[in-house]
Short mmCIF file of C-alpha atoms and ligand atoms in Angstrom, two decimals:
data_model
loop_
_atom_site.label_atom_id
_atom_site.label_comp_id
_atom_site.label_asym_id
_atom_site.label_seq_id
_atom_site.Cartn_x
_atom_site.Cartn_y
_atom_site.Cartn_z
CA MET P 86 0.00 0.00 0.00
CA SER P 87 1.35 3.40 -0.88
CA THR P 88 1.91 5.93 1.87
CA ILE P 89 -0.86 8.10 0.42
CA ASP P 90 -3.35 5.20 0.67
CA GLU P 91 -2.15 4.61 4.19
CA LEU P 92 -2.77 8.29 4.99
CA ASN P 93 -6.26 8.18 3.51
CA ASP P 94 -7.18 5.05 5.47
CA MET P 95 -5.81 6.63 8.61
CA ARG P 96 -7.83 9.79 8.04
CA THR P 97 -11.07 7.80 7.63
CA LYS P 98 -10.35 5.66 10.68
CA ALA P 99 -9.33 8.67 12.81
CA LEU P 100 -12.37 10.73 11.82
CA THR P 101 -14.67 7.80 12.68
CA GLU P 102 -12.99 7.39 16.07
CA ILE P 103 -13.18 11.12 16.79
CA ALA P 104 -16.88 11.16 15.97
CA ALA P 105 -17.41 8.12 18.22
CA ALA P 106 -15.53 9.52 21.27
CA GLY P 107 -18.12 9.87 24.01
CA ASP P 108 -16.21 12.06 26.45
CA GLY P 109 -13.12 14.24 26.85
CA ALA P 110 -10.92 11.37 28.01
CA SER P 111 -11.60 9.04 25.08
CA LEU P 112 -11.19 11.95 22.68
CA GLU P 113 -7.74 12.58 24.18
CA THR P 114 -6.86 8.90 23.68
CA VAL P 115 -7.73 9.22 19.98
CA ARG P 116 -5.65 12.40 19.69
CA VAL P 117 -2.61 10.72 21.27
CA ALA P 118 -3.02 7.66 19.02
CA TYR P 119 -2.64 9.77 15.86
CA LEU P 120 -1.05 13.08 16.75
CA GLY P 121 0.86 12.22 19.93
CA LYS P 122 4.65 11.81 20.04
CA LYS P 123 4.29 8.13 19.18
CA GLY P 124 1.14 8.60 17.12
CA GLU P 125 0.52 7.04 13.71
CA LEU P 126 0.55 10.35 11.78
CA THR P 127 3.60 11.56 13.68
CA ALA P 128 5.41 8.38 12.65
CA ILE P 129 4.67 9.08 8.97
CA LEU P 130 5.85 12.67 9.29
CA ARG P 131 9.03 11.42 10.97
CA GLY P 132 9.62 8.97 8.12
CA LEU P 133 9.41 11.67 5.40
CA GLY P 134 13.18 11.85 5.17
CA SER P 135 13.48 8.25 4.01
CA LEU P 136 11.05 8.71 1.11
CA SER P 137 12.03 9.27 -2.49
CA ALA P 138 12.30 12.82 -3.86
CA GLN P 139 9.06 12.44 -5.86
CA GLU P 140 7.05 10.94 -3.06
CA ARG P 141 8.25 13.28 -0.26
CA PRO P 142 6.41 16.53 -1.24
CA ILE P 143 3.12 14.74 -1.96
CA VAL P 144 3.18 12.70 1.23
CA GLY P 145 4.35 15.78 3.18
CA LYS P 146 1.51 17.90 1.82
CA THR P 147 -1.12 15.22 2.37
CA SER P 148 0.17 14.50 5.90
CA ASN P 149 -0.18 18.16 6.81
CA GLU P 150 -3.68 18.27 5.37
CA VAL P 151 -4.64 15.17 7.36
CA ARG P 152 -3.10 16.68 10.51
CA GLN P 153 -5.04 19.91 10.06
CA GLU P 154 -8.22 18.01 9.30
CA LEU P 155 -7.83 15.80 12.37
CA GLU P 156 -7.04 18.79 14.58
CA ALA P 157 -10.12 20.59 13.34
CA ALA P 158 -12.24 17.49 13.88
CA LEU P 159 -10.80 17.08 17.40
CA ASP P 160 -11.57 20.71 18.24
CA GLY P 161 -15.08 20.41 16.88
CA ARG P 162 -15.77 17.21 18.76
CA ARG P 163 -14.30 18.68 21.96
CA ARG P 164 -16.65 21.64 21.74
CA ASP P 165 -19.63 19.36 21.13
CA LEU P 166 -18.74 17.21 24.12
CA GLU P 167 -18.29 20.25 26.38
CA HIS P 168 -21.68 21.48 25.31
CA VAL P 169 -23.29 18.10 26.05
CA GLU P 170 -21.58 17.94 29.46
CA LEU P 171 -22.75 21.47 30.33
CA GLU P 172 -26.29 20.65 29.28
CA ALA P 173 -26.24 17.54 31.47
CA LYS P 174 -24.93 19.50 34.46
CA VAL P 175 -27.46 22.28 34.03
CA SER P 176 -30.38 19.90 33.85
CA ALA P 177 -29.06 17.88 36.81
CA ASP P 178 -28.76 21.03 38.94
CA ALA P 179 -32.05 22.44 37.77
CA VAL P 180 -34.36 23.93 40.41
CA ASP P 181 -38.06 23.62 39.92
CA VAL P 182 -39.13 27.15 40.71
CA THR P 183 -42.77 26.15 40.50
CA LEU P 184 -42.52 23.87 43.58
CA PRO P 185 -44.21 25.42 46.64
CA GLY P 186 -41.71 26.55 49.36
CA ARG P 187 -41.33 24.90 52.74
CA GLY P 188 -43.13 26.99 55.36
CA ARG P 189 -41.07 28.21 58.30
CA VAL P 190 -42.73 29.08 61.58
CA PRO P 191 -41.46 32.51 62.64
CA GLY P 192 -40.16 32.97 66.19
CA ARG P 193 -42.36 34.81 68.65
CA GLU P 194 -42.33 36.39 72.06
CA HIS P 195 -42.79 33.84 74.88
CA LEU P 196 -45.93 34.37 76.98
CA ILE P 197 -43.83 35.20 80.07
CA GLU P 198 -41.97 37.89 78.10
CA MET P 199 -45.23 39.17 76.69
CA ILE P 200 -46.90 39.60 80.10
CA THR P 201 -43.73 41.17 81.54
CA ARG P 202 -43.74 43.65 78.67
CA GLN P 203 -47.42 44.44 79.18
CA VAL P 204 -46.86 45.12 82.90
CA VAL P 205 -43.83 47.25 82.09
CA GLU P 206 -45.77 49.24 79.49
CA VAL P 207 -48.54 50.13 81.97
CA PHE P 208 -46.02 51.55 84.43
CA ILE P 209 -43.88 53.23 81.77
CA GLY P 210 -47.10 55.06 80.92
CA LEU P 211 -47.24 56.23 84.54
CA GLY P 212 -43.68 57.58 84.37
CA TYR P 213 -41.80 54.71 86.06
CA ARG P 214 -38.22 53.78 85.11
CA ILE P 215 -37.05 50.20 84.57
CA VAL P 216 -34.21 49.00 86.80
CA GLU P 217 -32.51 45.64 87.32
CA GLY P 218 -30.66 43.85 90.06
CA PRO P 219 -28.53 40.70 90.27
CA GLN P 220 -30.15 37.25 90.38
CA VAL P 221 -27.30 35.98 92.57
CA GLU P 222 -27.82 38.23 95.56
CA LEU P 223 -26.43 38.87 99.01
CA ASP P 224 -28.39 37.86 102.08
CA TYR P 225 -28.16 41.52 103.15
CA TYR P 226 -30.25 42.78 100.23
CA ASN P 227 -32.61 39.81 99.98
CA PHE P 228 -33.42 39.59 103.70
CA THR P 229 -31.57 41.77 106.25
CA ALA P 230 -32.15 45.23 104.76
CA LEU P 231 -35.73 44.16 104.02
CA ASN P 232 -36.30 43.86 107.74
CA HIS P 233 -36.34 40.04 107.95
CA PRO P 234 -35.35 38.94 111.45
CA PRO P 235 -32.36 36.52 111.55
CA ALA P 236 -34.60 33.51 112.16
CA HIS P 237 -37.26 34.33 109.55
CA PRO P 238 -38.52 31.08 107.95
CA ALA P 239 -37.86 32.31 104.40
CA ARG P 240 -34.15 32.27 105.28
CA ALA P 241 -34.23 28.51 105.81
CA ALA P 242 -32.14 26.45 103.41
CA THR P 243 -35.30 24.49 102.67
CA ASP P 244 -36.86 27.61 101.09
CA THR P 245 -33.88 29.44 99.61
CA PHE P 246 -31.13 28.34 97.21
CA TYR P 247 -27.84 29.25 98.85
CA VAL P 248 -24.70 29.62 96.74
CA ARG P 249 -21.64 27.91 98.11
CA ASP P 250 -18.40 29.87 98.08
CA LEU P 251 -15.98 27.23 96.79
CA GLU P 252 -12.96 29.55 96.86
CA ALA P 253 -13.44 30.23 100.52
CA GLY P 254 -13.56 26.46 101.04
CA ASP P 255 -17.11 26.63 102.31
CA ALA P 256 -18.11 22.98 102.19
CA ARG P 257 -21.53 23.40 103.75
CA THR P 258 -24.18 21.90 101.55
CA THR P 259 -27.27 22.67 103.55
CA GLY P 260 -26.38 25.61 105.76
CA GLU P 261 -26.90 29.24 104.89
CA SER P 262 -24.22 31.33 103.24
CA ASP P 263 -24.16 35.06 102.54
CA VAL P 264 -24.77 34.47 98.84
CA LEU P 265 -28.07 33.18 97.50
CA LEU P 266 -30.38 33.17 94.49
CA ARG P 267 -32.81 36.00 95.19
CA THR P 268 -36.19 34.75 96.36
CA HIS P 269 -37.99 37.91 95.22
CA THR P 270 -37.25 41.13 93.32
CA SER P 271 -37.59 43.22 96.51
CA PRO P 272 -33.78 43.41 97.02
CA VAL P 273 -33.74 45.73 94.00
CA GLN P 274 -35.73 48.21 96.14
CA VAL P 275 -32.83 48.38 98.58
CA ARG P 276 -30.21 48.71 95.86
CA VAL P 277 -32.10 51.58 94.23
CA MET P 278 -32.73 53.46 97.50
CA GLU P 279 -29.07 53.01 98.48
CA ASN P 280 -27.95 54.75 95.30
CA GLU P 281 -30.64 57.31 94.54
CA GLU P 282 -32.40 60.21 96.18
CA PRO P 283 -36.21 60.44 96.03
CA PRO P 284 -38.34 61.03 94.07
CA ILE P 285 -38.07 57.36 93.03
CA TYR P 286 -40.55 55.70 90.65
CA VAL P 287 -39.06 52.41 89.48
CA LEU P 288 -40.12 49.01 88.18
CA ALA P 289 -37.83 45.98 88.46
CA PRO P 290 -38.74 42.89 86.42
CA GLY P 291 -36.64 39.74 86.73
CA LYS P 292 -36.18 36.08 87.61
CA VAL P 293 -36.50 34.81 91.17
CA PHE P 294 -35.82 31.40 92.72
CA ARG P 295 -37.39 29.36 95.50
CA ARG P 296 -36.83 25.79 96.64
CA ASP P 297 -40.30 24.68 95.63
CA ILE P 298 -41.19 21.53 93.77
CA ALA P 299 -42.87 22.43 90.48
CA ASP P 300 -46.62 21.80 90.67
CA PRO P 301 -49.71 23.48 89.15
CA SER P 302 -49.22 26.63 91.25
CA HIS P 303 -45.45 26.65 91.99
CA LEU P 304 -42.26 26.88 89.94
CA PRO P 305 -38.75 26.81 91.44
CA GLN P 306 -37.82 29.64 89.09
CA PHE P 307 -40.33 32.27 88.10
CA THR P 308 -40.62 35.93 87.20
CA GLN P 309 -41.60 38.90 89.34
CA VAL P 310 -42.13 42.56 88.69
CA GLU P 311 -41.33 44.82 91.62
CA GLY P 312 -42.54 48.38 91.92
CA LEU P 313 -41.22 51.08 94.24
CA VAL P 314 -42.29 54.67 94.79
CA VAL P 315 -40.62 57.02 97.26
CA ASP P 316 -41.60 60.67 97.29
CA GLU P 317 -43.00 63.37 99.54
CA GLY P 318 -46.55 62.78 100.71
CA ILE P 319 -47.07 59.28 99.30
CA THR P 320 -50.06 57.58 100.97
CA PHE P 321 -51.84 54.24 100.93
CA GLY P 322 -54.42 55.99 98.71
CA ASP P 323 -51.74 56.45 96.03
CA LEU P 324 -50.90 52.76 96.28
CA LYS P 325 -54.56 51.74 95.92
CA GLY P 326 -55.19 54.07 93.01
CA THR P 327 -52.04 52.94 91.19
CA LEU P 328 -52.73 49.22 91.56
CA ASP P 329 -56.42 49.57 90.76
CA TYR P 330 -55.47 51.35 87.54
CA PHE P 331 -52.89 48.65 86.78
CA CYS P 332 -55.39 45.80 87.28
CA LYS P 333 -57.94 47.39 84.98
CA GLU P 334 -55.31 47.99 82.28
CA MET P 335 -54.05 44.43 82.64
CA PHE P 336 -57.25 42.43 83.05
CA GLY P 337 -59.94 44.69 81.59
CA HIS P 338 -62.10 47.50 82.94
CA ASP P 339 -64.90 45.19 84.02
CA ARG P 340 -62.62 43.58 86.65
CA LYS P 341 -62.83 44.69 90.28
CA THR P 342 -59.95 44.74 92.76
CA ARG P 343 -59.87 44.33 96.51
CA PHE P 344 -57.16 44.87 99.12
CA ARG P 345 -56.82 42.32 101.92
CA PRO P 346 -54.67 43.06 104.98
CA HIS P 347 -51.52 40.94 104.95
CA PHE P 348 -48.02 40.92 106.39
CA PHE P 349 -44.62 41.45 104.78
CA PRO P 350 -41.53 42.25 106.90
CA PHE P 351 -40.59 45.19 104.64
CA THR P 352 -43.95 46.96 104.30
CA GLU P 353 -46.32 48.32 106.95
CA PRO P 354 -49.21 48.25 106.53
CA SER P 355 -49.22 45.46 103.94
CA ALA P 356 -51.91 44.04 101.72
CA GLU P 357 -52.57 41.42 99.14
CA VAL P 358 -54.52 42.46 96.09
CA ASP P 359 -57.17 40.24 94.52
CA VAL P 360 -58.82 40.73 91.17
CA SER P 361 -62.35 39.49 90.52
CA CYS P 362 -62.45 36.09 88.79
CA GLY P 363 -62.67 36.42 85.02
CA ILE P 364 -64.34 33.05 84.56
CA CYS P 365 -67.35 33.38 86.86
CA GLY P 366 -67.34 37.19 87.05
CA GLY P 367 -67.10 36.98 90.85
CA ASP P 368 -69.91 34.48 91.50
CA GLY P 369 -67.52 31.69 92.51
CA CYS P 370 -66.19 28.77 90.47
CA ARG P 371 -63.50 26.10 90.57
CA PHE P 372 -60.84 28.43 89.13
CA CYS P 373 -61.24 30.95 91.99
CA LYS P 374 -61.93 28.17 94.53
CA TYR P 375 -65.48 29.52 94.88
CA THR P 376 -64.30 32.81 96.38
CA GLY P 377 -64.93 34.98 93.30
CA TRP P 378 -61.44 36.45 93.75
CA LEU P 379 -57.90 35.68 92.52
CA GLU P 380 -54.81 36.86 94.36
CA ILE P 381 -52.38 38.71 92.09
CA LEU P 382 -49.84 40.66 94.12
CA GLY P 383 -48.42 41.74 97.45
CA CYS P 384 -47.89 45.37 98.41
CA GLY P 385 -47.64 47.89 101.21
CA MET P 386 -46.14 51.12 102.49
CA VAL P 387 -42.35 50.93 102.78
CA ASP P 388 -41.50 50.02 106.40
CA PRO P 389 -39.56 52.80 108.20
CA ASN P 390 -36.99 50.17 109.22
CA VAL P 391 -36.14 49.65 105.53
CA PHE P 392 -35.73 53.42 105.07
CA GLY P 393 -33.37 53.24 108.06
CA TYR P 394 -31.06 50.77 106.24
CA VAL P 395 -30.80 53.07 103.20
CA ASP P 396 -30.71 56.41 105.04
CA ILE P 397 -33.87 57.92 103.67
CA ASP P 398 -35.43 60.62 105.86
CA THR P 399 -38.76 59.22 107.08
CA GLU P 400 -39.84 62.68 108.27
CA ARG P 401 -39.79 63.92 104.73
CA PHE P 402 -40.43 60.86 102.54
CA SER P 403 -42.80 57.95 102.42
CA GLY P 404 -43.33 55.29 99.79
CA PHE P 405 -45.06 52.17 98.64
CA ALA P 406 -43.90 48.95 97.05
CA PHE P 407 -45.54 46.05 95.29
CA GLY P 408 -44.50 42.75 93.79
CA MET P 409 -46.32 40.45 91.42
CA GLY P 410 -45.71 37.05 89.85
CA VAL P 411 -45.73 37.21 86.07
CA GLU P 412 -46.52 33.50 85.53
CA ARG P 413 -49.47 33.82 87.90
CA ILE P 414 -50.80 36.86 86.07
CA ALA P 415 -50.45 34.99 82.76
CA ALA P 416 -52.39 32.06 84.24
CA LEU P 417 -55.15 34.33 85.56
CA LYS P 418 -55.42 36.31 82.34
CA TYR P 419 -55.60 33.26 80.09
CA ASN P 420 -57.13 30.69 82.49
CA ILE P 421 -54.05 28.44 82.38
CA PRO P 422 -54.62 25.63 84.89
CA ASP P 423 -50.96 24.65 85.46
CA LEU P 424 -47.96 27.02 85.68
CA ARG P 425 -45.64 24.28 84.45
CA MET P 426 -47.17 24.64 80.99
CA LEU P 427 -45.47 28.05 80.81
CA VAL P 428 -41.96 26.62 81.01
CA GLU P 429 -42.27 23.31 79.17
CA GLY P 430 -41.67 24.92 75.77
CA ASP P 431 -44.50 23.05 74.03
CA MET P 432 -45.16 25.12 70.90
CA ARG P 433 -48.68 23.78 70.52
CA PHE P 434 -49.48 25.52 73.81
CA LEU P 435 -47.31 28.63 73.38
CA ARG P 436 -48.50 29.43 69.88
CA GLN P 437 -52.00 30.23 71.19
CA PHE P 438 -50.97 33.52 72.75
N1 LIG Z 720 -41.61 40.35 97.72
C1 LIG Z 720 -42.96 39.94 98.04
C2 LIG Z 720 -43.10 38.47 97.60
O1 LIG Z 720 -42.31 37.98 96.87
C3 LIG Z 720 -44.00 40.77 97.32
C4 LIG Z 720 -44.00 42.19 97.79
C5 LIG Z 720 -43.25 43.14 97.13
C6 LIG Z 720 -44.76 42.57 98.87
C7 LIG Z 720 -43.29 44.45 97.56
C8 LIG Z 720 -44.78 43.86 99.30
C9 LIG Z 720 -44.06 44.81 98.63
O2 LIG Z 720 -44.03 37.79 98.01
#
């Protein structure tokens, strides 16, 4: 077979193989087989020197034509394959924009936060300022300066979480220490009066802790809002008017309030405030234990002994204080039968509010 015939056969074979190459790698194999260093066409081009003077220019010219033709065919096929690959990738990655999206439930304010905010808003409207105090508190602020005698039952380790001072090597596990988790927000009263001169109109929301077992009406950690007013000429009438207004704002204007005499070490006189039952309207039902009333807060006139601890002149100033449980108010407002539902984090329950 002449070299020209050989070249023509090779061209046909190579073009067929190029057209048949299904991906970039097999196309490269074809290229190497013909145009690579040891390729068939390369071998012919290398052998040009040994051909006769007549044959050499013809074979040389034809070889170059074949090389150019194969290179063009390779380029063309490479572009086709790239296109096919791109198409495949695009359709594999395709997003069906007509599919409906997955719904996401937006976050929301927890009921405890919501009630706290509502209480705060009522008193902000009356000109009160918001203040805060530490949750880990000193016995002095939680009890002593609030006029609790040394043997007051609330001080017992069975009622109060005491914090052990490990650095001081205090190994007591049951006995009292000077550091505790505050059992109410009333210590904030002392901290404010220690640092500020009257007139004082403040509200102190925050977490409190008591060694109670969780049950329908108790939680070991709950939320209180404390109020304190100290000014010239403050009377029990101001306290009653303020809390009556608060209850109507909070529970609705059809609700009545009543003040029952009570005792707190740090207020004198003291009272507990009840709001008329929203379920029976005051006639008596299971929710209000057939009394027609629901207890919502404790209050009273600041005891002169407390003013003594913070050096406020009792000749010139008087004041009142009150404290309420946020979880309890939430329960009364929405007829929630068990306070534990407020802290269990069950969205089916929480989403209702
Ligand atoms: N600190 C009291 C309690 O936790 C409530 C209270 C606050 C009573 C302020 C009187 C004045 O029960």
